[in-house]
mmCIF file of C-alpha atoms in Angstrom:
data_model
loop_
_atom_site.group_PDB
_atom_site.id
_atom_site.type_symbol
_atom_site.label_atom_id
_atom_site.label_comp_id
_atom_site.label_asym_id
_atom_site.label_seq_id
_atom_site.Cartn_x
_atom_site.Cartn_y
_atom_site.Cartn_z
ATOM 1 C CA UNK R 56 -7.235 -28.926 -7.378
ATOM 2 C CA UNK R 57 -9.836 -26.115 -7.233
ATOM 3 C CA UNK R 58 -12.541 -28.425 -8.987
ATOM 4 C CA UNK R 59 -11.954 -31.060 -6.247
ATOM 5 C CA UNK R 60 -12.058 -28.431 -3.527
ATOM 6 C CA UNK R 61 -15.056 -27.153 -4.612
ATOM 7 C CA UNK R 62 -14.291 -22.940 -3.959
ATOM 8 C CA UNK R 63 -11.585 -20.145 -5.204
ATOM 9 C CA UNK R 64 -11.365 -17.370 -3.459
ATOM 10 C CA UNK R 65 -9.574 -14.275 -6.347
ATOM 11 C CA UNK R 66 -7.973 -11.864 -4.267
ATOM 12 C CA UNK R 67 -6.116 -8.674 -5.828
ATOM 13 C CA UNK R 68 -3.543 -6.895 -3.930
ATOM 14 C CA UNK R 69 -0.986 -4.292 -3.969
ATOM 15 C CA UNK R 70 2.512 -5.512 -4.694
ATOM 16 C CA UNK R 71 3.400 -4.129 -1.001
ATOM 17 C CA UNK R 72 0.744 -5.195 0.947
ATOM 18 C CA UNK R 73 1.013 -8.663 -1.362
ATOM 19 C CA UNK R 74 4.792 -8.884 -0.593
ATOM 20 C CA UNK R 75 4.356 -8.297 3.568
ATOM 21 C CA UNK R 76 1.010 -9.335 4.414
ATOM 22 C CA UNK R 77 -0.390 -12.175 2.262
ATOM 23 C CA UNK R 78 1.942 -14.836 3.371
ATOM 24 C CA UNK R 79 1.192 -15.386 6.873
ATOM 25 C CA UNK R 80 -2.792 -14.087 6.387
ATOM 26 C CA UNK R 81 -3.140 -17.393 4.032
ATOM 27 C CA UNK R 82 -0.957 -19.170 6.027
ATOM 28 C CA UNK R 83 -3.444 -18.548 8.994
ATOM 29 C CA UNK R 84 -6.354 -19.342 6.500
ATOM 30 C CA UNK R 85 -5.229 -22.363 5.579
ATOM 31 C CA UNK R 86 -5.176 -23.601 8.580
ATOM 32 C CA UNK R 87 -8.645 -23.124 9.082
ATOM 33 C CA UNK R 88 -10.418 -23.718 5.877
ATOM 34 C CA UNK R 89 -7.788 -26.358 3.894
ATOM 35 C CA UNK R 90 -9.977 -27.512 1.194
ATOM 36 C CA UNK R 91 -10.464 -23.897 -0.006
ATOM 37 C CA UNK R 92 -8.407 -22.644 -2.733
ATOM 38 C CA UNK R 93 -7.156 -18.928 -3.221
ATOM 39 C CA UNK R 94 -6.035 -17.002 -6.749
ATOM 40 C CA UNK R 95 -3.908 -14.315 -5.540
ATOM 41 C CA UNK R 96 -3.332 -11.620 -7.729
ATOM 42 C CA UNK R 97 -0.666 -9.150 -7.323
ATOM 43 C CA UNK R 98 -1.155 -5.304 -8.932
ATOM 44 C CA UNK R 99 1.067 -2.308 -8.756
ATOM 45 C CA UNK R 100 -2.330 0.014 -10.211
ATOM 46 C CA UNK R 101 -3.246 2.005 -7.271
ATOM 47 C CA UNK R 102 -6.909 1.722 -8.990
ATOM 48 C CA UNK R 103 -6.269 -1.411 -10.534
ATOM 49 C CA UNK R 104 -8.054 -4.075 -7.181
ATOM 50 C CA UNK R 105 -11.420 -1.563 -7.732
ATOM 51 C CA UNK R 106 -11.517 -1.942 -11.516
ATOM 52 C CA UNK R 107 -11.275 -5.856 -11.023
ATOM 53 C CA UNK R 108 -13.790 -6.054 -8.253
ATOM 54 C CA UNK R 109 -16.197 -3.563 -10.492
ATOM 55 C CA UNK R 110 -15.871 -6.203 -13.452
ATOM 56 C CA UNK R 111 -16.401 -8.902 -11.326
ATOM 57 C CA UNK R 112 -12.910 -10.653 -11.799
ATOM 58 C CA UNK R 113 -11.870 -10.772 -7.888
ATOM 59 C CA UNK R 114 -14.055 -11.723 -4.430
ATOM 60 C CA UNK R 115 -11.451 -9.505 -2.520
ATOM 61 C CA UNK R 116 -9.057 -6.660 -2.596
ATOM 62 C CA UNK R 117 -6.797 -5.712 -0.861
ATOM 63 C CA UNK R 118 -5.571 -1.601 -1.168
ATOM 64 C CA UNK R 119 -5.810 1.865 -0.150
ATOM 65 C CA UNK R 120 -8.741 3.780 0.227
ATOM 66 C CA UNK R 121 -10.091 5.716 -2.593
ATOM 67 C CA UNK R 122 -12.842 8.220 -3.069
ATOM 68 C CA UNK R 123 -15.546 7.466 -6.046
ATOM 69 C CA UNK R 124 -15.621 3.839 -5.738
ATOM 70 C CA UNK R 125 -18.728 1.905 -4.024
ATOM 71 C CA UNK R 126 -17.751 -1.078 -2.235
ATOM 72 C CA UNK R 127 -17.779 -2.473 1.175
ATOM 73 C CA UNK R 128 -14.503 -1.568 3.186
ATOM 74 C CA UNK R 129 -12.790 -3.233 6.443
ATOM 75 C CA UNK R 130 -10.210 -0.341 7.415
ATOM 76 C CA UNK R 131 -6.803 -1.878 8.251
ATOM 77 C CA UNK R 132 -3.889 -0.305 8.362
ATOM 78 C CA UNK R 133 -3.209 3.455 8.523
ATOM 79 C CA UNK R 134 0.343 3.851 6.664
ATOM 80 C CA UNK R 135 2.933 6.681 7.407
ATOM 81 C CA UNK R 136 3.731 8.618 3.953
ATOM 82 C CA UNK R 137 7.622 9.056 4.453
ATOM 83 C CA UNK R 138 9.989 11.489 2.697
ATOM 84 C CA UNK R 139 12.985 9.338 0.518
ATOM 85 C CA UNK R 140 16.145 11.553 0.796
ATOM 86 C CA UNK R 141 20.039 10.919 -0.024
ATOM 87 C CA UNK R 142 21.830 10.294 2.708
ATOM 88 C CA UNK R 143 24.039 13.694 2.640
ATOM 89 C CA UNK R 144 20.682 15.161 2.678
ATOM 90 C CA UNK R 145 20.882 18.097 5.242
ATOM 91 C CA UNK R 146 18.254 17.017 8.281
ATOM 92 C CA UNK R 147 20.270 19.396 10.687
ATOM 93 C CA UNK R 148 18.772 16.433 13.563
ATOM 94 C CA UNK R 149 14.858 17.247 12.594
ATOM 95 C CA UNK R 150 12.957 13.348 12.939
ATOM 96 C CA UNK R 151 10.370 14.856 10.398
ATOM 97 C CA UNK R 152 10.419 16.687 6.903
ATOM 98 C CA UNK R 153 7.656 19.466 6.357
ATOM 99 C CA UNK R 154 6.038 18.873 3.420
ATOM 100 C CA UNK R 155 6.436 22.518 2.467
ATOM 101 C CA UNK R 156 10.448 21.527 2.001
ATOM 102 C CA UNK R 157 9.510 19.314 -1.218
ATOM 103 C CA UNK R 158 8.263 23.070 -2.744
ATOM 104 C CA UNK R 159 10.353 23.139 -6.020
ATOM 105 C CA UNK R 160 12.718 20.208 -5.542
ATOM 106 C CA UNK R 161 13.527 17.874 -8.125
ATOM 107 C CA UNK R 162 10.270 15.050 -7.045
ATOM 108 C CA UNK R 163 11.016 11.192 -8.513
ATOM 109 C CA UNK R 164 7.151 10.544 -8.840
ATOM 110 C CA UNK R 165 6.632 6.595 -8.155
ATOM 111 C CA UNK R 166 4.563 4.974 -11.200
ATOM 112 C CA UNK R 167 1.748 3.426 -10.810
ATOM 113 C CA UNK R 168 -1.041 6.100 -9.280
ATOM 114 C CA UNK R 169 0.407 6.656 -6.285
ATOM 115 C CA UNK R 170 0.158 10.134 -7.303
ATOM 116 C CA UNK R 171 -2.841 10.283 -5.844
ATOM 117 C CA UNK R 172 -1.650 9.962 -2.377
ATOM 118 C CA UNK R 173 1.179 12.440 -3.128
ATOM 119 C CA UNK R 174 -0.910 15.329 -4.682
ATOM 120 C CA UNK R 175 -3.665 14.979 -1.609
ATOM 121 C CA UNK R 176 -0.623 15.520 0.889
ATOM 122 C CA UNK R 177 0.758 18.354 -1.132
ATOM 123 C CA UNK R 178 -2.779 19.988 -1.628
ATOM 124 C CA UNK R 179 -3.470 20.131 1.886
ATOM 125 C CA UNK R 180 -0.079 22.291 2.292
ATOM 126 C CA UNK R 181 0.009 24.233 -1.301
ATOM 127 C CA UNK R 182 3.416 22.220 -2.386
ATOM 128 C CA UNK R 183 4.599 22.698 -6.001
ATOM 129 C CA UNK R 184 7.418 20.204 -6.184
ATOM 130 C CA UNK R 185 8.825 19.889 -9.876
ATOM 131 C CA UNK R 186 7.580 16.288 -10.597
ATOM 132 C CA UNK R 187 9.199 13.852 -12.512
ATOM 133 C CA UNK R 188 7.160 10.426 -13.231
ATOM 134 C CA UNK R 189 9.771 7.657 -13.629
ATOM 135 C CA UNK R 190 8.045 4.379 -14.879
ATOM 136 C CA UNK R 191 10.342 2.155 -12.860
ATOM 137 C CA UNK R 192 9.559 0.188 -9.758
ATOM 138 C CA UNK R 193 9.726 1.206 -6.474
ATOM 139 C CA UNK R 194 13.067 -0.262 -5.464
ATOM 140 C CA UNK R 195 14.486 1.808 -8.399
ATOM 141 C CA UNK R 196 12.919 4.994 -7.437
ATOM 142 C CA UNK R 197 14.738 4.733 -4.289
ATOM 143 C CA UNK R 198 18.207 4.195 -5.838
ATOM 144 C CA UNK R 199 17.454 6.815 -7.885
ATOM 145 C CA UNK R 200 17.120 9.394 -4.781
ATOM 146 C CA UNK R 201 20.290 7.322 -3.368
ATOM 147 C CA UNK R 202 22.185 8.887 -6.271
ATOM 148 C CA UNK R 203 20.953 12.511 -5.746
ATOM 149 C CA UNK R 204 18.524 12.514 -8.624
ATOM 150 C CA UNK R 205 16.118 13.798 -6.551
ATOM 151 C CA UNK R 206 13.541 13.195 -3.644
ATOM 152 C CA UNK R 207 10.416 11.320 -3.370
ATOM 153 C CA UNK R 208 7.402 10.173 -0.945
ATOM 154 C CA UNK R 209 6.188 6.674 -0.214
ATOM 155 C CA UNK R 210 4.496 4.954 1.865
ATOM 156 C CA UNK R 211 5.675 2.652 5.096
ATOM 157 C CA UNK R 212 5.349 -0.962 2.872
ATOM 158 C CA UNK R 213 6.894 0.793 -0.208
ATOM 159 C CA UNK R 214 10.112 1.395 0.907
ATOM 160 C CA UNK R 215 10.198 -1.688 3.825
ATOM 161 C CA UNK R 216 13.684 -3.637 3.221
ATOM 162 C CA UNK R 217 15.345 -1.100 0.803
ATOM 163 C CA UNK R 218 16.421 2.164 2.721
ATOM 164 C CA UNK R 219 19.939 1.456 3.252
ATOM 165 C CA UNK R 220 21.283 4.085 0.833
ATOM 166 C CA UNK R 221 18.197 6.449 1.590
ATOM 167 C CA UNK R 222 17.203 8.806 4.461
ATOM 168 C CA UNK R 223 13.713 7.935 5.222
ATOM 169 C CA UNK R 224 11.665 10.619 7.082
ATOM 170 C CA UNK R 225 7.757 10.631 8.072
ATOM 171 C CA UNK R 226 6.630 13.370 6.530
ATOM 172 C CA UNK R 227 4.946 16.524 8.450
ATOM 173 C CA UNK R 228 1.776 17.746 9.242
ATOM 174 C CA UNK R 229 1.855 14.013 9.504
ATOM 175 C CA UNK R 230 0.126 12.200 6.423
ATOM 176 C CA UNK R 231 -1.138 8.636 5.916
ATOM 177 C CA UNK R 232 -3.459 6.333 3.868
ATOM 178 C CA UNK R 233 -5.614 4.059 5.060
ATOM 179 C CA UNK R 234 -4.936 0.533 3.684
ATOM 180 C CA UNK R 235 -7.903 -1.895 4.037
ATOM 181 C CA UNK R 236 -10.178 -4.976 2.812
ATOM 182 C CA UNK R 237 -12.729 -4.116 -0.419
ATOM 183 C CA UNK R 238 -15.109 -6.762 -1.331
ATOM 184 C CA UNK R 239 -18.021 -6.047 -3.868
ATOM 185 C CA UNK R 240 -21.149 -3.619 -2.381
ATOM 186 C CA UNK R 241 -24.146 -5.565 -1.049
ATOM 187 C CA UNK R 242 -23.057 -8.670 -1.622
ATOM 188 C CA UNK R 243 -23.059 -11.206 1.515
ATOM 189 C CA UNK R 244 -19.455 -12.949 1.888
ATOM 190 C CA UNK R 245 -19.370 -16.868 2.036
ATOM 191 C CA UNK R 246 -18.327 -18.467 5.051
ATOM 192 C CA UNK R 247 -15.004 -18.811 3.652
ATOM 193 C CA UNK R 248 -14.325 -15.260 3.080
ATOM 194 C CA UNK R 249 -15.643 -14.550 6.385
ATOM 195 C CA UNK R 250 -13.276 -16.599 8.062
ATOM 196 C CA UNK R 251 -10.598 -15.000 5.711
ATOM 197 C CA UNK R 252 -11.423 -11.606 6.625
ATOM 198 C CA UNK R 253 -11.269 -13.022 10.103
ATOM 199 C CA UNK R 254 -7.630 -14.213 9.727
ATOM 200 C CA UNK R 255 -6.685 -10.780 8.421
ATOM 201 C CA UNK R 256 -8.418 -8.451 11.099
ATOM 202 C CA UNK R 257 -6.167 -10.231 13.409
ATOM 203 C CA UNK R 258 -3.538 -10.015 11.709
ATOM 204 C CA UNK R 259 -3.507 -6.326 10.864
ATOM 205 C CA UNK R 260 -4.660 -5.634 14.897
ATOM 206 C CA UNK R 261 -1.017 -6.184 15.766
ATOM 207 C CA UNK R 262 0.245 -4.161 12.766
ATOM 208 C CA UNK R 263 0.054 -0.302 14.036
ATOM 209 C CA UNK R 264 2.798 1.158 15.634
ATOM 210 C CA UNK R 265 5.394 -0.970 14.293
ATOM 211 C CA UNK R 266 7.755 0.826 11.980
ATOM 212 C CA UNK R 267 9.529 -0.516 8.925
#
């Protein structure tokens, strides 16, 4: 079918944004460019969509933003980082958790370089939490903290659908990354992938502010 159409479009995408966004972006594309085919590639790497655009094995990512890379970036999305308690956690009514609370707490590290976003939010505040990397998936991190094995952090289209045995709590001084479109430095898009980038600027306009 993609010989006859005559164009593939690769994306890579995080799991999360893959999962919640994807479906009705190409479902909006397709309406508008039919005979155009897409590979969509789903990656739970952090770094992963860069490496694949650098090597020239996707025309379009879709993650968060990260410093060292070179590439041309459509912001998005700003995501909420959100603290993942028990539920007999003691919140005493507070709507946020300070970021200075994870200091020396048992912290279920989620696999798969979202430390990144973690240690940034901690360095800013000078939090030491004792870290624990569990090389599980995210839906199992947060059963984990359901079971008092400790806390975590993750972000707004981590946890979406899975926080009914969890407390989950934006985190404060409030902390978020930016989740956006990569595609491949200096190179000018195709018609297709203009109109595709089209479909998911809308899309995403109607995105922030909504909570999970």
């Amino acid at each position: 079918m993609a010989k006859q159409q005559g164009e593939t479009i690769r994306i890579a995408a995080y799991a999360s944004m893959a999962m919640f966004w994807m479906p009705e972006i190409l479902y909006r594309f397709r309406r508008i460019c039919p005979k155009v085919d897409v590979d969509l590639r789903m990656v739970d790497h952090a770094l992963e969509p860069f490496e694949l655009l650098q090597e020239g094995k996707t025309d379009v990512i879709f993650a968060s933003r990260q410093s060292g890379v070179s590439w041309e970036w459509t912001p998005l999305y700003n995501e909420l980082l959100y603290a993942i308690l028990p539920k007999n956690y003691p919140l005493n009514g507070r709507t946020w958790f300070p970021l200075k609370e994870f200091e020396g707490k048992d912290f279920l590290m989620p696999y798969g370089r979202f430390d990144i976003d973690v240690h940034a939010a901690f360095k800013k505040e000078g939090v030491k939490a004792r870290e624990q990397t569990v090389y599980v998936d995210d839906e199992t991190v947060i059963r984990m903290v359901g079971k008092g094995l400790g806390i975590s952090m993750m972000s707004e289209l981590m946890i979406r659908g899975n926080t009914d045995d969890v407390l989950c709590i934006p985190v404060t001084p409030r902390s978020i990354r930016e989740l956006g479109m990569g595609t491949e430095k200096g190179v000018e898009l195709s018609e297709s992938v203009r109109r595709l980038k089209e479909c998911v600027v809308e899309y995403t306009s109607c995105l922030q502010g909504r909570t999970f």
